[in-house]
């Protein structure tokens, strides 16, 4: 079967429109406003959102019947790579994490009443959300270990637990919260957890702090949950389906991260080449030195690999095929490529790259996060190895576990 990632003419037109909007409207507008002037900053980004709606570039990942652009994952990959040329770009188009993944989750798992209450305000840009799964006491990459409990008390569930690194929690109007409802199932069972919808603020949901990270205290909250009470109507996706719901959410969400990371890697490579063409040292331009040429070449080849991996994984999602191995491979490879490419760009810039006079220092801090966000490198390697071994045991060949390509 032929592999063709060529966009249809109408989708290529969308990609060009997104590029023109980001480069011609969003980036210039953000260059003119200072984040320290909070009121002006907020006015600017909300005005840009209004412009995105007017341009027909709102919700590229959602179906048209819900006000979106109805793009598949292959088309979305190309839109996201254009939008992420600036940090605020995906948010302006209303396709940024964690709301993007929560929109997909609600569309697939929520009841009609829940969709009207929680999904529609997200789609219209009137509310924000968070996904509360990770806990400090257990490995965040293994949700079967979740200690937050939800215990029946009459017609309500009483929830107690401790969450952290809950992105966007301080700005969220509601949370999708994972808690253990099935106390009598074996340890490690994938049917122990249930997802709940929690309106915020709410009694029993206690915001402790924003966790200070390498790139500052910018949006990852620690939460203590004490005797928070919820009725059955706040269960999302059915009792005991929390693990399945989380895995459904994380596959496309991981790929969306990859799309945005590719954009950042492209930006770093552009900066590397520009610096090499304009910096003279030891008798020649940096671009004429073999060592620098190798860094540029390695970065270009890695970006090519990143794009092919993401597009192939996206195509499998669009076809309804099993995409788990391909998404794991893409997530691991793109995250590590981003780190390497930004690191090379810093090296070519020398002391300037290490300073905060360019965006590279901040990009490198964020890039380090990519290697454990939505599953650490080693977790993805473990799963890839498991599936490769299983494929060989089942068929005598590893070909179905290595991209499943007709080569």
mmCIF file of N, CA and C in Angstrom, residues 283-355:
data_model
loop_
_atom_site.group_PDB
_atom_site.id
_atom_site.type_symbol
_atom_site.label_atom_id
_atom_site.label_comp_id
_atom_site.label_asym_id
_atom_site.label_seq_id
_atom_site.Cartn_x
_atom_site.Cartn_y
_atom_site.Cartn_z
ATOM 1 N N UNK A 283 39.169 32.544 10.866
ATOM 2 C CA UNK A 283 39.453 32.547 9.432
ATOM 3 C C UNK A 283 38.304 32.257 8.497
ATOM 4 N N UNK A 284 37.117 31.927 9.022
ATOM 5 C CA UNK A 284 35.994 31.639 8.123
ATOM 6 C C UNK A 284 34.682 31.744 8.884
ATOM 7 N N UNK A 285 33.582 31.736 8.137
ATOM 8 C CA UNK A 285 32.265 31.672 8.756
ATOM 9 C C UNK A 285 32.069 30.315 9.425
ATOM 10 N N UNK A 286 31.265 30.275 10.465
ATOM 11 C CA UNK A 286 30.981 29.000 11.119
ATOM 12 C C UNK A 286 30.372 28.001 10.140
ATOM 13 N N UNK A 287 29.583 28.496 9.189
ATOM 14 C CA UNK A 287 28.932 27.615 8.224
ATOM 15 C C UNK A 287 29.929 26.897 7.321
ATOM 16 N N UNK A 288 31.155 27.377 7.272
ATOM 17 C CA UNK A 288 32.181 26.763 6.434
ATOM 18 C C UNK A 288 33.025 25.745 7.202
ATOM 19 N N UNK A 289 32.762 25.595 8.473
ATOM 20 C CA UNK A 289 33.547 24.680 9.306
ATOM 21 C C UNK A 289 32.832 23.325 9.381
ATOM 22 N N UNK A 290 33.601 22.254 9.157
ATOM 23 C CA UNK A 290 32.997 20.931 9.055
ATOM 24 C C UNK A 290 32.254 20.531 10.323
ATOM 25 N N UNK A 291 32.806 20.857 11.480
ATOM 26 C CA UNK A 291 32.149 20.485 12.732
ATOM 27 C C UNK A 291 30.756 21.082 12.850
ATOM 28 N N UNK A 292 30.613 22.334 12.433
ATOM 29 C CA UNK A 292 29.307 22.991 12.478
ATOM 30 C C UNK A 292 28.391 22.416 11.405
ATOM 31 N N UNK A 293 28.957 22.122 10.234
ATOM 32 C CA UNK A 293 28.159 21.512 9.169
ATOM 33 C C UNK A 293 27.565 20.185 9.629
ATOM 34 N N UNK A 294 28.365 19.401 10.369
ATOM 35 C CA UNK A 294 27.850 18.123 10.864
ATOM 36 C C UNK A 294 26.674 18.345 11.826
ATOM 37 N N UNK A 295 26.763 19.343 12.680
ATOM 38 C CA UNK A 295 25.665 19.626 13.603
ATOM 39 C C UNK A 295 24.402 20.011 12.841
ATOM 40 N N UNK A 296 24.570 20.817 11.802
ATOM 41 C CA UNK A 296 23.420 21.213 10.979
ATOM 42 C C UNK A 296 22.845 19.999 10.259
ATOM 43 N N UNK A 297 23.734 19.188 9.677
ATOM 44 C CA UNK A 297 23.272 18.009 8.946
ATOM 45 C C UNK A 297 22.559 17.016 9.859
ATOM 46 N N UNK A 298 23.132 16.734 11.023
ATOM 47 C CA UNK A 298 22.504 15.805 11.969
ATOM 48 C C UNK A 298 21.123 16.309 12.382
ATOM 49 N N UNK A 299 21.011 17.597 12.613
ATOM 50 C CA UNK A 299 19.735 18.178 13.026
ATOM 51 C C UNK A 299 18.697 18.075 11.916
ATOM 52 N N UNK A 300 19.116 18.356 10.673
ATOM 53 C CA UNK A 300 18.193 18.259 9.541
ATOM 54 C C UNK A 300 17.715 16.822 9.349
ATOM 55 N N UNK A 301 18.630 15.846 9.480
ATOM 56 C CA UNK A 301 18.237 14.446 9.321
ATOM 57 C C UNK A 301 17.295 14.005 10.430
ATOM 58 N N UNK A 302 17.555 14.439 11.649
ATOM 59 C CA UNK A 302 16.683 14.067 12.755
ATOM 60 C C UNK A 302 15.291 14.661 12.583
ATOM 61 N N UNK A 303 15.225 15.900 12.118
ATOM 62 C CA UNK A 303 13.916 16.512 11.891
ATOM 63 C C UNK A 303 13.134 15.747 10.829
ATOM 64 N N UNK A 304 13.830 15.308 9.779
ATOM 65 C CA UNK A 304 13.188 14.515 8.739
ATOM 66 C C UNK A 304 12.609 13.229 9.335
ATOM 67 N N UNK A 305 13.382 12.549 10.172
ATOM 68 C CA UNK A 305 12.903 11.340 10.833
ATOM 69 C C UNK A 305 11.708 11.647 11.735
ATOM 70 N N UNK A 306 11.806 12.740 12.494
ATOM 71 C CA UNK A 306 10.705 13.130 13.388
ATOM 72 C C UNK A 306 9.407 13.309 12.613
ATOM 73 N N UNK A 307 9.490 14.022 11.507
ATOM 74 C CA UNK A 307 8.276 14.314 10.732
ATOM 75 C C UNK A 307 7.666 13.048 10.157
ATOM 76 N N UNK A 308 8.501 12.156 9.619
ATOM 77 C CA UNK A 308 7.973 10.912 9.061
ATOM 78 C C UNK A 308 7.327 10.055 10.141
ATOM 79 N N UNK A 309 7.950 9.983 11.310
ATOM 80 C CA UNK A 309 7.395 9.166 12.392
ATOM 81 C C UNK A 309 6.047 9.713 12.859
ATOM 82 N N UNK A 310 5.971 11.022 13.016
ATOM 83 C CA UNK A 310 4.719 11.636 13.473
ATOM 84 C C UNK A 310 3.622 11.462 12.431
ATOM 85 N N UNK A 311 3.939 11.692 11.174
ATOM 86 C CA UNK A 311 2.926 11.571 10.126
ATOM 87 C C UNK A 311 2.431 10.134 9.988
ATOM 88 N N UNK A 312 3.346 9.167 10.114
ATOM 89 C CA UNK A 312 2.916 7.767 10.020
ATOM 90 C C UNK A 312 2.035 7.388 11.203
ATOM 91 N N UNK A 313 2.429 7.792 12.405
ATOM 92 C CA UNK A 313 1.603 7.506 13.581
ATOM 93 C C UNK A 313 0.242 8.178 13.452
ATOM 94 N N UNK A 314 0.223 9.422 12.963
ATOM 95 C CA UNK A 314 -1.040 10.143 12.779
ATOM 96 C C UNK A 314 -1.932 9.441 11.772
ATOM 97 N N UNK A 315 -1.326 8.915 10.722
ATOM 98 C CA UNK A 315 -2.121 8.218 9.702
ATOM 99 C C UNK A 315 -2.758 6.963 10.277
ATOM 100 N N UNK A 316 -2.071 6.271 11.197
ATOM 101 C CA UNK A 316 -2.635 5.082 11.818
ATOM 102 C C UNK A 316 -3.817 5.438 12.720
ATOM 103 N N UNK A 317 -3.708 6.569 13.421
ATOM 104 C CA UNK A 317 -4.839 7.022 14.236
ATOM 105 C C UNK A 317 -6.035 7.321 13.343
ATOM 106 N N UNK A 318 -5.796 8.022 12.231
ATOM 107 C CA UNK A 318 -6.882 8.382 11.325
ATOM 108 C C UNK A 318 -7.559 7.150 10.729
ATOM 109 N N UNK A 319 -6.783 6.070 10.519
ATOM 110 C CA UNK A 319 -7.335 4.844 9.933
ATOM 111 C C UNK A 319 -7.982 3.930 10.973
ATOM 112 N N UNK A 320 -7.887 4.307 12.248
ATOM 113 C CA UNK A 320 -8.463 3.476 13.291
ATOM 114 C C UNK A 320 -7.649 2.246 13.600
ATOM 115 N N UNK A 321 -6.361 2.247 13.245
ATOM 116 C CA UNK A 321 -5.484 1.121 13.497
ATOM 117 C C UNK A 321 -4.801 1.263 14.861
ATOM 118 N N UNK A 322 -4.194 0.184 15.324
ATOM 119 C CA UNK A 322 -3.450 0.222 16.585
ATOM 120 C C UNK A 322 -2.211 1.102 16.393
ATOM 121 N N UNK A 323 -2.147 2.188 17.144
ATOM 122 C CA UNK A 323 -1.084 3.177 16.952
ATOM 123 C C UNK A 323 -0.127 3.241 18.136
ATOM 124 N N UNK A 324 -0.286 2.375 19.122
ATOM 125 C CA UNK A 324 0.444 2.538 20.377
ATOM 126 C C UNK A 324 1.954 2.500 20.187
ATOM 127 N N UNK A 325 2.447 1.521 19.433
ATOM 128 C CA UNK A 325 3.895 1.408 19.257
ATOM 129 C C UNK A 325 4.444 2.605 18.503
ATOM 130 N N UNK A 326 3.766 3.012 17.428
ATOM 131 C CA UNK A 326 4.253 4.128 16.615
ATOM 132 C C UNK A 326 4.248 5.436 17.398
ATOM 133 N N UNK A 327 3.229 5.649 18.233
ATOM 134 C CA UNK A 327 3.192 6.866 19.041
ATOM 135 C C UNK A 327 4.302 6.831 20.082
ATOM 136 N N UNK A 328 4.542 5.680 20.702
ATOM 137 C CA UNK A 328 5.633 5.577 21.676
ATOM 138 C C UNK A 328 6.973 5.868 21.021
ATOM 139 N N UNK A 329 7.194 5.295 19.835
ATOM 140 C CA UNK A 329 8.445 5.551 19.126
ATOM 141 C C UNK A 329 8.599 7.029 18.800
ATOM 142 N N UNK A 330 7.531 7.630 18.295
ATOM 143 C CA UNK A 330 7.594 9.042 17.922
ATOM 144 C C UNK A 330 7.822 9.924 19.140
ATOM 145 N N UNK A 331 7.107 9.623 20.224
ATOM 146 C CA UNK A 331 7.249 10.455 21.419
ATOM 147 C C UNK A 331 8.673 10.411 21.941
ATOM 148 N N UNK A 332 9.255 9.231 22.025
ATOM 149 C CA UNK A 332 10.619 9.095 22.523
ATOM 150 C C UNK A 332 11.611 9.785 21.594
ATOM 151 N N UNK A 333 11.498 9.524 20.300
ATOM 152 C CA UNK A 333 12.486 10.040 19.356
ATOM 153 C C UNK A 333 12.389 11.559 19.204
ATOM 154 N N UNK A 334 11.188 12.096 19.106
ATOM 155 C CA UNK A 334 11.031 13.540 18.907
ATOM 156 C C UNK A 334 11.491 14.306 20.144
ATOM 157 N N UNK A 335 11.146 13.816 21.335
ATOM 158 C CA UNK A 335 11.569 14.498 22.560
ATOM 159 C C UNK A 335 13.089 14.564 22.655
ATOM 160 N N UNK A 336 13.747 13.461 22.344
ATOM 161 C CA UNK A 336 15.206 13.444 22.417
ATOM 162 C C UNK A 336 15.842 14.260 21.303
ATOM 163 N N UNK A 337 15.247 14.240 20.120
ATOM 164 C CA UNK A 337 15.761 15.061 19.018
ATOM 165 C C UNK A 337 15.659 16.538 19.353
ATOM 166 N N UNK A 338 14.550 16.936 19.961
ATOM 167 C CA UNK A 338 14.395 18.336 20.362
ATOM 168 C C UNK A 338 15.520 18.751 21.292
ATOM 169 N N UNK A 339 15.835 17.915 22.270
ATOM 170 C CA UNK A 339 16.924 18.224 23.196
ATOM 171 C C UNK A 339 18.253 18.372 22.465
ATOM 172 N N UNK A 340 18.526 17.449 21.562
ATOM 173 C CA UNK A 340 19.809 17.486 20.854
ATOM 174 C C UNK A 340 19.916 18.700 19.924
ATOM 175 N N UNK A 341 18.832 19.008 19.226
ATOM 176 C CA UNK A 341 18.879 20.106 18.255
ATOM 177 C C UNK A 341 19.003 21.454 18.953
ATOM 178 N N UNK A 342 18.245 21.649 20.026
ATOM 179 C CA UNK A 342 18.364 22.903 20.773
ATOM 180 C C UNK A 342 19.753 23.023 21.384
ATOM 181 N N UNK A 343 20.285 21.909 21.903
ATOM 182 C CA UNK A 343 21.626 21.920 22.475
ATOM 183 C C UNK A 343 22.670 22.328 21.426
ATOM 184 N N UNK A 344 22.553 21.796 20.215
ATOM 185 C CA UNK A 344 23.493 22.169 19.149
ATOM 186 C C UNK A 344 23.364 23.652 18.802
ATOM 187 N N UNK A 345 22.123 24.144 18.765
ATOM 188 C CA UNK A 345 21.918 25.556 18.449
ATOM 189 C C UNK A 345 22.582 26.447 19.501
ATOM 190 N N UNK A 346 22.467 26.059 20.767
ATOM 191 C CA UNK A 346 23.134 26.812 21.831
ATOM 192 C C UNK A 346 24.645 26.784 21.625
ATOM 193 N N UNK A 347 25.166 25.625 21.284
ATOM 194 C CA UNK A 347 26.604 25.483 21.093
ATOM 195 C C UNK A 347 27.105 26.394 19.966
ATOM 196 N N UNK A 348 26.362 26.450 18.872
ATOM 197 C CA UNK A 348 26.762 27.294 17.739
ATOM 198 C C UNK A 348 26.672 28.779 18.102
ATOM 199 N N UNK A 349 25.764 29.131 18.981
ATOM 200 C CA UNK A 349 25.638 30.530 19.426
ATOM 201 C C UNK A 349 26.667 30.896 20.489
ATOM 202 N N UNK A 350 27.324 29.903 21.081
ATOM 203 C CA UNK A 350 28.321 30.185 22.104
ATOM 204 C C UNK A 350 27.695 30.827 23.336
ATOM 205 N N UNK A 351 28.402 31.798 23.898
ATOM 206 C CA UNK A 351 27.930 32.460 25.119
ATOM 207 C C UNK A 351 26.562 33.092 24.925
ATOM 208 N N UNK A 352 26.293 33.603 23.711
ATOM 209 C CA UNK A 352 24.980 34.204 23.430
ATOM 210 C C UNK A 352 23.870 33.177 23.614
ATOM 211 N N UNK A 353 24.103 31.943 23.173
ATOM 212 C CA UNK A 353 23.093 30.903 23.316
ATOM 213 C C UNK A 353 22.823 30.527 24.756
ATOM 214 N N UNK A 354 23.848 30.651 25.606
ATOM 215 C CA UNK A 354 23.691 30.327 27.022
ATOM 216 C C UNK A 354 22.980 31.447 27.775
ATOM 217 N N UNK A 355 23.016 32.649 27.212
ATOM 218 C CA UNK A 355 22.336 33.780 27.840
ATOM 219 C C UNK A 355 20.838 33.713 27.563
#
